[in-house]
Coordinates of C-alpha atoms and ligand atoms in Angstrom, one line a residue:
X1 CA 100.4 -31.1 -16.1
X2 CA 100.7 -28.8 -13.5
X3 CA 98.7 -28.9 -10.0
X4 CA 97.2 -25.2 -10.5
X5 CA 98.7 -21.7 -11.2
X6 CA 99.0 -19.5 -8.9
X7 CA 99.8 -16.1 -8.4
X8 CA 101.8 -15.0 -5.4
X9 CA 101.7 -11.4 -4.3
X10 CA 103.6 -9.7 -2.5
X11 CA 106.3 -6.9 -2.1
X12 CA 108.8 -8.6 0.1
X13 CA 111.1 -10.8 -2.3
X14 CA 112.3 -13.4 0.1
X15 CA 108.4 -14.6 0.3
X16 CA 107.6 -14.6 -3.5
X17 CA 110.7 -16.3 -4.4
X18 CA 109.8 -18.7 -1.5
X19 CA 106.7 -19.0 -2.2
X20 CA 107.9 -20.0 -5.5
X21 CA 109.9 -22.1 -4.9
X22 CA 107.8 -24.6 -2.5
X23 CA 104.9 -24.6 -5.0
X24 CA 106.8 -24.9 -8.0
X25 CA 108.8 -28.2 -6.6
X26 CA 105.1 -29.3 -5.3
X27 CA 103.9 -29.4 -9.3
X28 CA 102.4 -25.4 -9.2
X29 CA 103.2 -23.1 -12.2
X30 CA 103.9 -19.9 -10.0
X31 CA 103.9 -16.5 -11.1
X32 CA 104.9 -13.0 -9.4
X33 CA 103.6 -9.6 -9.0
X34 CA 104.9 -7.3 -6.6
X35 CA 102.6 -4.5 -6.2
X36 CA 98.5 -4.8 -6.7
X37 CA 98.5 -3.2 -10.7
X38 CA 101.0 -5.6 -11.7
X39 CA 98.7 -8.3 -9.6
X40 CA 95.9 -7.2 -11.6
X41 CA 97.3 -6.8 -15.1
X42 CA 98.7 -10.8 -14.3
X43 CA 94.9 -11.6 -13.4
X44 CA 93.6 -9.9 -16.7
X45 CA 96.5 -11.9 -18.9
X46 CA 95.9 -15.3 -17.7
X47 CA 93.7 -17.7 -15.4
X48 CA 94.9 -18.4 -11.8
X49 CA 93.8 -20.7 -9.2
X50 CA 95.0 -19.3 -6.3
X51 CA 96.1 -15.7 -5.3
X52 CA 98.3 -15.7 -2.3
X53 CA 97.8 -12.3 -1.2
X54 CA 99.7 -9.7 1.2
X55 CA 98.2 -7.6 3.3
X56 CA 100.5 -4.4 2.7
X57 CA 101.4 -4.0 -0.4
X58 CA 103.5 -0.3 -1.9
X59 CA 100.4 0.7 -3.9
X60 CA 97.2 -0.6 -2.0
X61 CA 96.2 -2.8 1.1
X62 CA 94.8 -6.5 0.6
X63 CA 91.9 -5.4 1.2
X64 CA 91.2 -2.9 -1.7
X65 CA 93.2 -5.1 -4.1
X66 CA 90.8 -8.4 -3.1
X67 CA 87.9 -5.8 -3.7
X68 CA 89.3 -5.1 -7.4
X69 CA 89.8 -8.8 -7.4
X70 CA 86.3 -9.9 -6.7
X71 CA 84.9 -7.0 -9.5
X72 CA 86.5 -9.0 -12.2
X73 CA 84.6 -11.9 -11.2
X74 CA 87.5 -14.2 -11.6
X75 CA 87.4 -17.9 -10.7
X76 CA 89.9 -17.8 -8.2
X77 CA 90.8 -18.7 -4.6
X78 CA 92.1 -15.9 -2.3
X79 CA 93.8 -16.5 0.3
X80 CA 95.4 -13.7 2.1
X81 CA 99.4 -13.6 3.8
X82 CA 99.9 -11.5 6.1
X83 CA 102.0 -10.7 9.5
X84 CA 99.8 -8.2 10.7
X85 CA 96.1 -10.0 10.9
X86 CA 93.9 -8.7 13.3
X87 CA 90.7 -9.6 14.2
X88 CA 88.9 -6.6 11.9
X89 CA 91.1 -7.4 9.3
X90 CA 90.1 -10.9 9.1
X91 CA 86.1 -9.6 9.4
X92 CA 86.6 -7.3 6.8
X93 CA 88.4 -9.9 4.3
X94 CA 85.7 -12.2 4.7
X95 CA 83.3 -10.1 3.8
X96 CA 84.9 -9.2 0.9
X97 CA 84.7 -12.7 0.3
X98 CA 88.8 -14.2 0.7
X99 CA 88.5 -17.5 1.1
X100 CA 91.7 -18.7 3.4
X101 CA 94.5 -17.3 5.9
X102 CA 98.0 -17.6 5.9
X103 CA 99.7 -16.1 8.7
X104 CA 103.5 -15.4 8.2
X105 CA 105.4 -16.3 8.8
X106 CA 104.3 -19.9 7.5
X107 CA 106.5 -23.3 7.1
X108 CA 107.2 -24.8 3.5
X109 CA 104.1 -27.4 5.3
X110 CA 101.3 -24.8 5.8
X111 CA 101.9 -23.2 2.5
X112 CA 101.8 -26.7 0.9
X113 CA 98.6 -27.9 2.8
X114 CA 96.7 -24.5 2.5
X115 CA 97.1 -24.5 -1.4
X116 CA 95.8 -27.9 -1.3
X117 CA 92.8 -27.3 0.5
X118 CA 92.0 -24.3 -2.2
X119 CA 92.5 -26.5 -4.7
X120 CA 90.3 -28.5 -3.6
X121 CA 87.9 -26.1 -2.7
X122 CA 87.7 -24.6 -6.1
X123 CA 86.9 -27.9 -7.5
X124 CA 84.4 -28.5 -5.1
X125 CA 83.3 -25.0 -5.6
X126 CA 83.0 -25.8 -9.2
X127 CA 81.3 -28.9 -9.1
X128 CA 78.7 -27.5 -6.6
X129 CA 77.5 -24.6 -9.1
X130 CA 77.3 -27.7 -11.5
X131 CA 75.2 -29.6 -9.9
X132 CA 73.3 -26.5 -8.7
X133 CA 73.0 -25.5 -12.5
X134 CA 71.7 -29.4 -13.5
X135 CA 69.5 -29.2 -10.5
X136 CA 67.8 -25.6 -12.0
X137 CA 67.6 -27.1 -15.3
X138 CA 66.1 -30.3 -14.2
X139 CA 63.5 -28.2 -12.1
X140 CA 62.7 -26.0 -15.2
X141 CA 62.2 -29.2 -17.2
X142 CA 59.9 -30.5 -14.7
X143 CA 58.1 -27.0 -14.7
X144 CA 57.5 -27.1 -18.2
X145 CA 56.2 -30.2 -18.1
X146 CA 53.9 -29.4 -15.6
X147 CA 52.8 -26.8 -17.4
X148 CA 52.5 -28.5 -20.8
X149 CA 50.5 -31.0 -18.8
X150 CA 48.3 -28.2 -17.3
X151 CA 47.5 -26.7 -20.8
X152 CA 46.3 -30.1 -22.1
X153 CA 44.3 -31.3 -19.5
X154 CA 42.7 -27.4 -19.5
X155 CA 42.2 -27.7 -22.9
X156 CA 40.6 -31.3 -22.8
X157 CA 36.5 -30.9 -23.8
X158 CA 36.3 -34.0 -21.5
X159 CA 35.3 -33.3 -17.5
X160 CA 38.7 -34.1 -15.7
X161 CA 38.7 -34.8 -12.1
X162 CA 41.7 -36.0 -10.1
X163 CA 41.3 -37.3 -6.7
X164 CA 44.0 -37.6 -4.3
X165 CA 44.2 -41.3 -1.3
X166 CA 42.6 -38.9 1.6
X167 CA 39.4 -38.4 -1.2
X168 CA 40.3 -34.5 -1.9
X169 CA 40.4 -33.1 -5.0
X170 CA 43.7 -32.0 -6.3
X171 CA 42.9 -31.0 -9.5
X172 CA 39.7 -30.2 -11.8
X173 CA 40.0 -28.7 -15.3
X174 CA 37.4 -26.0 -16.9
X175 CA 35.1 -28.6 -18.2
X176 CA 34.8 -30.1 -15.2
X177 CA 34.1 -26.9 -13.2
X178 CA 30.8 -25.9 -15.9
X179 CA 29.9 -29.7 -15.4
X180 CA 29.4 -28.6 -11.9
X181 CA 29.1 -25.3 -12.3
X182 CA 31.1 -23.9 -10.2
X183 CA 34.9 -22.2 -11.1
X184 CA 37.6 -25.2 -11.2
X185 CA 39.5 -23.4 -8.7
X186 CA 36.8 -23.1 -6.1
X187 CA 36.5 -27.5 -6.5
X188 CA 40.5 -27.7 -5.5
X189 CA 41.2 -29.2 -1.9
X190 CA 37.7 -30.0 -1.4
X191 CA 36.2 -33.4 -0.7
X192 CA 35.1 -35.6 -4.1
X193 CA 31.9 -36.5 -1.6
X194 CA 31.6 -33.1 -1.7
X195 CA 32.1 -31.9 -4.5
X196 CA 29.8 -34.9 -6.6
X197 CA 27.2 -34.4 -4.0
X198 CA 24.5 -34.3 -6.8
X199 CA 22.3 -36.9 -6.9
X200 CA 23.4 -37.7 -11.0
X201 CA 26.7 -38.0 -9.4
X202 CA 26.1 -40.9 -7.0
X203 CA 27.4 -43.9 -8.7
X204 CA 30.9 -41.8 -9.0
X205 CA 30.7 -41.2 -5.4
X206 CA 30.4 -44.8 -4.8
X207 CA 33.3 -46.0 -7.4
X208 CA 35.3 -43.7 -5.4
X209 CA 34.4 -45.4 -2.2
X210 CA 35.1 -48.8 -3.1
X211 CA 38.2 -47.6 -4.8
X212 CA 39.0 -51.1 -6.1
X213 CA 42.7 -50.2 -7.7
X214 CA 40.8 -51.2 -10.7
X215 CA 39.8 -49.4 -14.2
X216 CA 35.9 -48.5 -13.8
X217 CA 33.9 -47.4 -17.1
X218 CA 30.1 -47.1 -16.4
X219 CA 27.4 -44.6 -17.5
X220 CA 25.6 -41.4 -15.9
X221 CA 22.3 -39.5 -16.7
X222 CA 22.0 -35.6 -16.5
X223 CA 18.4 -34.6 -17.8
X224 CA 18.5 -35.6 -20.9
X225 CA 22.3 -35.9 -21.3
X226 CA 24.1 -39.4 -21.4
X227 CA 27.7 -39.4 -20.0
X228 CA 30.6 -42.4 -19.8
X229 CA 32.3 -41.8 -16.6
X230 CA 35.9 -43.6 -16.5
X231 CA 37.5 -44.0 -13.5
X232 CA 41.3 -44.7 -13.5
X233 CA 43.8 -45.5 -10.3
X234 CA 46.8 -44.1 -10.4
X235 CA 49.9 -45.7 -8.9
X236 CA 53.2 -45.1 -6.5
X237 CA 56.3 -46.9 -7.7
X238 CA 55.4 -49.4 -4.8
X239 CA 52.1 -49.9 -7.0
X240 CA 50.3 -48.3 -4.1
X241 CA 47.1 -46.4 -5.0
X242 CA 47.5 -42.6 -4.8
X243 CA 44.2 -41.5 -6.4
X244 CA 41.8 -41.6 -8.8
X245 CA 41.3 -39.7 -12.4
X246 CA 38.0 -39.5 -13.1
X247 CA 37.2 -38.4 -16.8
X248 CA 33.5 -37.5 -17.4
X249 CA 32.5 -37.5 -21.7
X250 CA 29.5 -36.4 -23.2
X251 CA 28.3 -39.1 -25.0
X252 CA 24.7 -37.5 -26.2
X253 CA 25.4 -36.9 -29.4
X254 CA 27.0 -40.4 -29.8
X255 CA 23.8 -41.8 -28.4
X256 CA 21.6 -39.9 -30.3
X257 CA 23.3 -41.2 -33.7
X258 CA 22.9 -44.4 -32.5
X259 CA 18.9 -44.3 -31.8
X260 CA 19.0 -42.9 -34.7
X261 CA 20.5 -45.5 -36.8
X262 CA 19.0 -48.3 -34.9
X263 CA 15.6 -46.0 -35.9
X264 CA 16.6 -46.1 -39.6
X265 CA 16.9 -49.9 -39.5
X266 CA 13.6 -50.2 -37.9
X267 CA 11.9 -48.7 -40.7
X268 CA 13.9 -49.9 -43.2
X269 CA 12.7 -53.6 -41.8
X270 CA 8.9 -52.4 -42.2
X271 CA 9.4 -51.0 -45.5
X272 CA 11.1 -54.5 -46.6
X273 CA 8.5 -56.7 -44.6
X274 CA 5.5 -54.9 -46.1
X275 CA 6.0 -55.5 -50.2
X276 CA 6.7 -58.5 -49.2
X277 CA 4.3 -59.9 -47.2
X278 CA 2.4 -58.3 -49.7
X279 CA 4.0 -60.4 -52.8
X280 CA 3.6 -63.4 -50.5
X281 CA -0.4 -63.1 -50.1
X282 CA -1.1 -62.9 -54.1
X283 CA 1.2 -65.7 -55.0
X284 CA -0.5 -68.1 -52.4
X285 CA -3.6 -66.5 -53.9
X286 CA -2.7 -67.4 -57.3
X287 CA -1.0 -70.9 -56.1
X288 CA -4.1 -72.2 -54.3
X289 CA -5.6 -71.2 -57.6
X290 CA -8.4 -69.4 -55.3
X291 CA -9.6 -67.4 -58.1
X292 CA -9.9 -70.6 -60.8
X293 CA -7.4 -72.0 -63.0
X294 CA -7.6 -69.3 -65.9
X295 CA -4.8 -66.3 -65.4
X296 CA -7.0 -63.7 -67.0
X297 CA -8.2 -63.0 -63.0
X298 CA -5.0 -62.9 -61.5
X299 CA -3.5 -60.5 -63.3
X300 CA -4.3 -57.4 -61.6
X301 CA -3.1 -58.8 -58.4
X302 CA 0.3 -60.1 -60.5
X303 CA 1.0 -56.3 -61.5
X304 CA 0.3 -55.5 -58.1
X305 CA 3.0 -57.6 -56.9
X306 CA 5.1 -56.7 -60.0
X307 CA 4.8 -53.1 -58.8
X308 CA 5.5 -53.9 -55.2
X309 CA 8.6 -55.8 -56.3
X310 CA 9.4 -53.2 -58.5
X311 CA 9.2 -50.6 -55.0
X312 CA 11.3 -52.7 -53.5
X313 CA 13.9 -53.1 -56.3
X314 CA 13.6 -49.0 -55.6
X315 CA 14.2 -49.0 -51.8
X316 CA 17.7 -51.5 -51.9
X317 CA 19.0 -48.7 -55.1
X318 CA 18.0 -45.6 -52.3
X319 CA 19.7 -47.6 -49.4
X320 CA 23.0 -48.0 -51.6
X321 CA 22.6 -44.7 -52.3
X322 CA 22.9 -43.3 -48.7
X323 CA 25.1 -45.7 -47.7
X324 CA 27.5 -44.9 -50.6
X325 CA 26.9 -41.2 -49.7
X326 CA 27.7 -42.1 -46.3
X327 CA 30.9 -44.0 -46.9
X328 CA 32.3 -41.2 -49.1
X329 CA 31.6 -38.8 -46.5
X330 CA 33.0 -35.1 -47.1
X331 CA 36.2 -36.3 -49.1
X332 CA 36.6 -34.5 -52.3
X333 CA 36.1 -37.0 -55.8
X334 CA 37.4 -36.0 -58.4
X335 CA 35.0 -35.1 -61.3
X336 CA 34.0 -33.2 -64.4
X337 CA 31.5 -30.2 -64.3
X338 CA 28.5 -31.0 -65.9
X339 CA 26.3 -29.2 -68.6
X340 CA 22.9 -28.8 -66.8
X341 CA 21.1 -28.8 -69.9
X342 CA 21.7 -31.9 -71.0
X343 CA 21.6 -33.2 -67.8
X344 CA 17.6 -31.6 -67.6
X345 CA 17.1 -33.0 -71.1
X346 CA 18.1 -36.6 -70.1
X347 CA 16.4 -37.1 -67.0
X348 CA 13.0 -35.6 -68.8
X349 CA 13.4 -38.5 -71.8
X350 CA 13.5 -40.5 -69.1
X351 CA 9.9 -39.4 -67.8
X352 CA 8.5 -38.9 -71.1
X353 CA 6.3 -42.0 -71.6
X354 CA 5.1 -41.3 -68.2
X355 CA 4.3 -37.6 -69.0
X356 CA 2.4 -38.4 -71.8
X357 CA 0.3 -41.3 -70.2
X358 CA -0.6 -38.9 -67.3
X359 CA -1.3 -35.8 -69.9
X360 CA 1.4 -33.9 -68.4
X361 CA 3.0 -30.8 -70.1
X362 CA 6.7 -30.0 -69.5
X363 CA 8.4 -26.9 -69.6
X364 CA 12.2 -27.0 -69.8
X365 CA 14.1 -23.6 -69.7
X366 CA 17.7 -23.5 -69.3
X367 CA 19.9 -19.8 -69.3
X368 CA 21.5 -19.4 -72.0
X369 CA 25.8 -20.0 -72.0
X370 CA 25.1 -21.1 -68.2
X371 CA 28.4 -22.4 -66.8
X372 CA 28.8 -26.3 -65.7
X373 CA 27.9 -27.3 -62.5
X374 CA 31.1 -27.9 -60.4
X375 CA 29.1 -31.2 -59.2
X376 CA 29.5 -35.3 -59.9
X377 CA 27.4 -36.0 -62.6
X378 CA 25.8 -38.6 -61.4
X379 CA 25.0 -36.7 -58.1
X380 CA 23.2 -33.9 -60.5
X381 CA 21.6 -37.2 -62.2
X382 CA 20.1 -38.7 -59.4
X383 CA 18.7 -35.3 -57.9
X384 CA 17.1 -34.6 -60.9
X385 CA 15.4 -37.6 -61.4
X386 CA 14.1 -37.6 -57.6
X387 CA 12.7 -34.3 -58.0
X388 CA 11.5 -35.0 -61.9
X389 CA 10.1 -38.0 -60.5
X390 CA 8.5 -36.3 -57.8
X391 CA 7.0 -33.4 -59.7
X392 CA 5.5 -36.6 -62.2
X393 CA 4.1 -38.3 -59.4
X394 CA 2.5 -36.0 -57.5
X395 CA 1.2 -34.2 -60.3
X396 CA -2.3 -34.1 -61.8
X397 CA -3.5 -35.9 -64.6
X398 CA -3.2 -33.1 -66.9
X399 CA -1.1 -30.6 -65.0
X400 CA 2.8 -28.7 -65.3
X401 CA 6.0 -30.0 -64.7
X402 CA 8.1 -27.4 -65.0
X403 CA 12.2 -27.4 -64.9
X404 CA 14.5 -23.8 -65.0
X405 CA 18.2 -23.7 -64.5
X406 CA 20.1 -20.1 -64.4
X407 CA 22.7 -18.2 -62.6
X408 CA 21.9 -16.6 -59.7
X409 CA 25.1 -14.9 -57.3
X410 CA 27.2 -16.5 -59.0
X411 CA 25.6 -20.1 -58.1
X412 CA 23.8 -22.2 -60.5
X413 CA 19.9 -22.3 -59.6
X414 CA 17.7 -25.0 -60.6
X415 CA 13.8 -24.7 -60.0
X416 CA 11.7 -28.4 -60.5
X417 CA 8.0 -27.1 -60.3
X418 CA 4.8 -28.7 -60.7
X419 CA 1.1 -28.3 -59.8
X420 CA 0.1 -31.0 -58.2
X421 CA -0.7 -32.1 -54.3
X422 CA 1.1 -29.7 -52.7
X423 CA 2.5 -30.4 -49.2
X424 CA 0.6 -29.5 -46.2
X425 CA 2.1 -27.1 -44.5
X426 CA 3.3 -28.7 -41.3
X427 CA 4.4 -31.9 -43.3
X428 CA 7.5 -29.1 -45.0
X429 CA 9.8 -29.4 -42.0
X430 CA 10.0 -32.8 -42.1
X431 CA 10.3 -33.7 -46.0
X432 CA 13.8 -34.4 -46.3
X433 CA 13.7 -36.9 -43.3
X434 CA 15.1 -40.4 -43.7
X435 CA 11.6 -42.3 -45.1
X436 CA 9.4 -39.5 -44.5
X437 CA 6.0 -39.3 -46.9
X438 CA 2.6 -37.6 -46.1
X439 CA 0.0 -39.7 -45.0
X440 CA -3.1 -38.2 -46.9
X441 CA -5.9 -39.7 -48.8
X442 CA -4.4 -38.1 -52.3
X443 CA -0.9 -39.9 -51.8
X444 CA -1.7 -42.8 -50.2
X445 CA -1.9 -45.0 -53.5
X446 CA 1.6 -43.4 -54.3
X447 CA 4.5 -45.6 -54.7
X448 CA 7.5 -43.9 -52.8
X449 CA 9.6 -44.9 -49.7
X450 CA 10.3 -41.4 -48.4
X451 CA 14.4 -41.2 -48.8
X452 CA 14.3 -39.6 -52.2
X453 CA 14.3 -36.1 -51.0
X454 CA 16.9 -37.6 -48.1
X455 CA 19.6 -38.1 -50.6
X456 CA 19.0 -35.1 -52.5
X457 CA 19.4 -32.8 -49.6
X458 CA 22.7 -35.2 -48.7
X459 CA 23.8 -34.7 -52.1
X460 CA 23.1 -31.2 -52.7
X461 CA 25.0 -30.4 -49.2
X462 CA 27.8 -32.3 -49.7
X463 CA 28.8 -29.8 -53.1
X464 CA 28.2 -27.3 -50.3
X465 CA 24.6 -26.6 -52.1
X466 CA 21.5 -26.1 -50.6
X467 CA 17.8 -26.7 -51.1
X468 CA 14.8 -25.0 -50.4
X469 CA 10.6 -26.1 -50.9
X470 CA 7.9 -24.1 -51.6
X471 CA 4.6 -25.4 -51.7
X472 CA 1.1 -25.2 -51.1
X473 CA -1.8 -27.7 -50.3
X474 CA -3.7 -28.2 -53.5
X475 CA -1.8 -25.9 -55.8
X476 CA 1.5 -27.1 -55.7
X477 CA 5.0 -27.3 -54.7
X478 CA 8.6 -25.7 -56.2
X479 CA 12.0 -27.7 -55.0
X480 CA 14.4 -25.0 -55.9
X481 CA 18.3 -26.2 -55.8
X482 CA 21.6 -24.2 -55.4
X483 CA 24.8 -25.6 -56.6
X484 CA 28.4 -24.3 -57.0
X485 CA 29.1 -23.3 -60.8
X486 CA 32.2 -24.4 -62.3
X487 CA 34.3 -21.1 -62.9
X488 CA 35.8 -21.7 -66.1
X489 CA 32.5 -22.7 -67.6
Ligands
ADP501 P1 8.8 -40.7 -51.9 O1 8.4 -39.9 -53.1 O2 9.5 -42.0 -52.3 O3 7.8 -40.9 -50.9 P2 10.6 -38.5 -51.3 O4 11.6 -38.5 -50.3 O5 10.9 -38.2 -52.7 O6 10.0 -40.0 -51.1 O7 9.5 -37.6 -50.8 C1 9.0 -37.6 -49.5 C2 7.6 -37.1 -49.4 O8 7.5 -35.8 -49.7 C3 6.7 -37.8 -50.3 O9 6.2 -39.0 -49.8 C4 5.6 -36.8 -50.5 O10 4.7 -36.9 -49.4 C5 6.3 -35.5 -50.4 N1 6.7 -34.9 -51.7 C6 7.9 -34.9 -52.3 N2 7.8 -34.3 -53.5 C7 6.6 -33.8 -53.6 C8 5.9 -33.0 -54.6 N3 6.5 -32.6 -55.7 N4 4.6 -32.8 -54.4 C9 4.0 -33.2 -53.3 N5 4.6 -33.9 -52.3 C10 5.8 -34.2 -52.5

């Protein structure tokens, strides 16, 4: 393999063939021009190294041919031979961007030492735009990154506050600035003490301080928000604490579903505790025999406690309910549309016996050729006989239940009606609350444990229904339902 190629020009034959010669014993592949267009159609056939070039040549100077040289862009060393170099000439050809000198005349040495050194400088040359071009690429990485990194933490709903050793801030994303209110750029280079100097704020301030090299989690109040504040060190190689992240989350809503739950439970304690303690006190009654030994006395007080029993039996089927509710969350089930007739006509047998004891009159009318209900049936099934039930049991001895199902924008419409108690009217808002029932003289010997209407309204909005009450004190009160139809009947 040969040591480089390169292209000797020049109009004097004794130096070409010398030139020649010397390079092609050192291990060069040498080739000839004499005159700068045969230079440059050599250049545009084939790669050189090295262009040894004269200064005078029968067509052109050095100069002008270097000039034509560096156009083409070539990867090439110049160097340039010449007996008549001058001080401007050497200016001027450096300008132009020749890389050497050869002075003639030259020994068989110089020429052999120069076209080493380009050699060599070409391969340095070469591996310094490599390194130069790993070096931008490396930095662009690094700038995407950044910027990747940027976007996420700007995007986070989480407050994001990074704190430098010297207790500046270095970086604050937008959540963080509306936490404090003020734009994230304006919180940059600023002291944390500073910037946290509200009084909510203080036990950051202080984690800060004590700057432990440890994780910290604790909690902050805002008015009536909640926030976790975490507190993370970050480290040097050396594991030597450059600053702190400090990430501030919104946990009200969190905390809110909690006191809720742990409200639900409360209740649903009381509403076990009361039946019975209740059950308790008439069978000590009965087992202390207080009344005499004949059962004929006690049996009021045993259908009492059968009733009680029977409410309780009640409450553990609503609680699986909204916990099965719960569970299944928004996922789809599969299921079968169901006819709403039959559905109405079921869930009214059902009541019967109870409609007739009470003297209640029931009128059932569905829309003729109504499509199915795009609903579980057993969802429709258990919402009907809540508000069936309902309209029975807040009824009047004597009065209306009545039940219509029709079409109505293209949803499926179902009124339960009856004339009974009525709900007062400040009670509405809160009737499909989690155990909510009306505490008034007319309902107060009515069995119920207030999460009937609960797990309708759950049920009706996860089919992406809705429901709606109307009712008045004394007169009474229409539950009206809308549910998706099922389009191909
Ligand atoms: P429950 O009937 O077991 O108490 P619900 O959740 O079904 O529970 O109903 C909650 C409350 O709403 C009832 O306690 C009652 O006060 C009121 N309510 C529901 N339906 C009617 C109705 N048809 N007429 C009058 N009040 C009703």
């Amino acid at each position: 393999m040969s040591k480089g190629k390169v292209l000797v020009i020049d109009d004097e034959y004794g130096i070409r063939s010398g030139v020649d010669q010397i390079l092609t014993l050192e291990g060069y592949e040498v080739a000839q021009a004499e005159t700068g267009q045969e230079a440059l159609a050599a250049l545009d056939r084939q790669p050189f190294d090295i262009a040894l070039i004269d200064y005078r040549l029968p067509d052109t100077d050095g100069l002008t041919l270097l000039q034509a040289i560096r156009k083409r862009k070539l990867d090439i060393m110049t160097c340039m031979i010449t007996a008549y170099a001058n001080i401007e000439t050497a200016i001027a050809a450096t300008r132009q961007g020749i890389d050497f000198f050869l002075p003639k005349p030259f020994s068989p040495e110089d020429l052999i030492g120069v076209t080493e050194t380009l050699i060599r400088h070409k391969l340095l040359r070469k591996e310094a735009e490599e390194l130069k071009k790993a070096h931008e690429a490396s930095l662009l990485a690094l700038a995407s990154e950044k910027s990747q990194t940027h976007s996420l933490v700007t995007s986070l709903r989480d407050a994001v506050l990074v704190v430098n050793r010297t207790g500046e801030v270095v970086l604050a994303n937008p959540a963080m600035g509306k936490l404090l209110r003020k734009e994230e750029d304006r919180l940059l280079r600023k002291p944390a003490a500073e910037v946290l100097a509200a009084e909510p704020f203080a036990p950051i301030r202080a984690a800060l301080g004590q700057a432990t090299g440890e994780n910290t989690v604790f909690e902050i109040e805002m008015g009536d928000q909640q926030f976790m504040v975490s507190l993370t060190p970050f480290h040097s190689e050396r594991r030597e604490v450059l600053g702190h992240i400090a990430t501030i989350s919104d946990i009200s809503e969190v905390r809110r579903l909690a006191l809720e739950k742990s409200r639900f439970i409360r209740t649903m304690i009381h509403e076990f505790r009361s039946p019975m303690g209740a059950v308790k006190s008439i069978l000590e009654v009965a087992l202390d025999k207080s009344m005499g030994d004949g059962l004929e006395p006690y049996l009021p007080l045993l259908d009492r406690a059968e009733k009680r029993l029977d409410g309780l039996v009640e409450l553990i089927g609503n609680l699986l309910s909204l916990s099965k509710i719960e569970v299944e969350g928004k996922k789809k089930v599969a299921f079968e549309p169901v006819d709403a007739s039959a559905a109405v006509k079921e869930v009214i047998d059902l009541y019967r016996e109870k409609m007739q004891a009470r003297n209640l009159r029931v009128e059932v009318r569905v829309e003729p050729g109504m499509p199915r209900i795009a609903v579980p049936a057993d969802d429709l099934r258990t919402l009907l006989v809540n508000l069936i039930g309902n309209a029975v049991k807040y009824n009047r001895d004597g009065g209306t239940v009545g039940v219509q199902a029709g079409r109505l924008d293209g949803k499926a419409r179902i009124d339960v009606a009856d004339t009974g108690l009525g709900i007062q009217a400040q009670n509405l808002p809160h009737i499909f609350d989690d155990f909510f029932r009306e505490k008034r003289k007319e309902t107060r010997d009515i069995e119920g444990n207030g999460l009937g209407l609960a797990i309708v309204k759950r049920l009706v909005e996860r089919s992406s229904g809705k429901i709606e009450v109307q009712s008045t004190e004394g007169v009474g009160s229409t539950f009206s339902v809308y549910l998706p139809l099922n389009p191909s009947r």
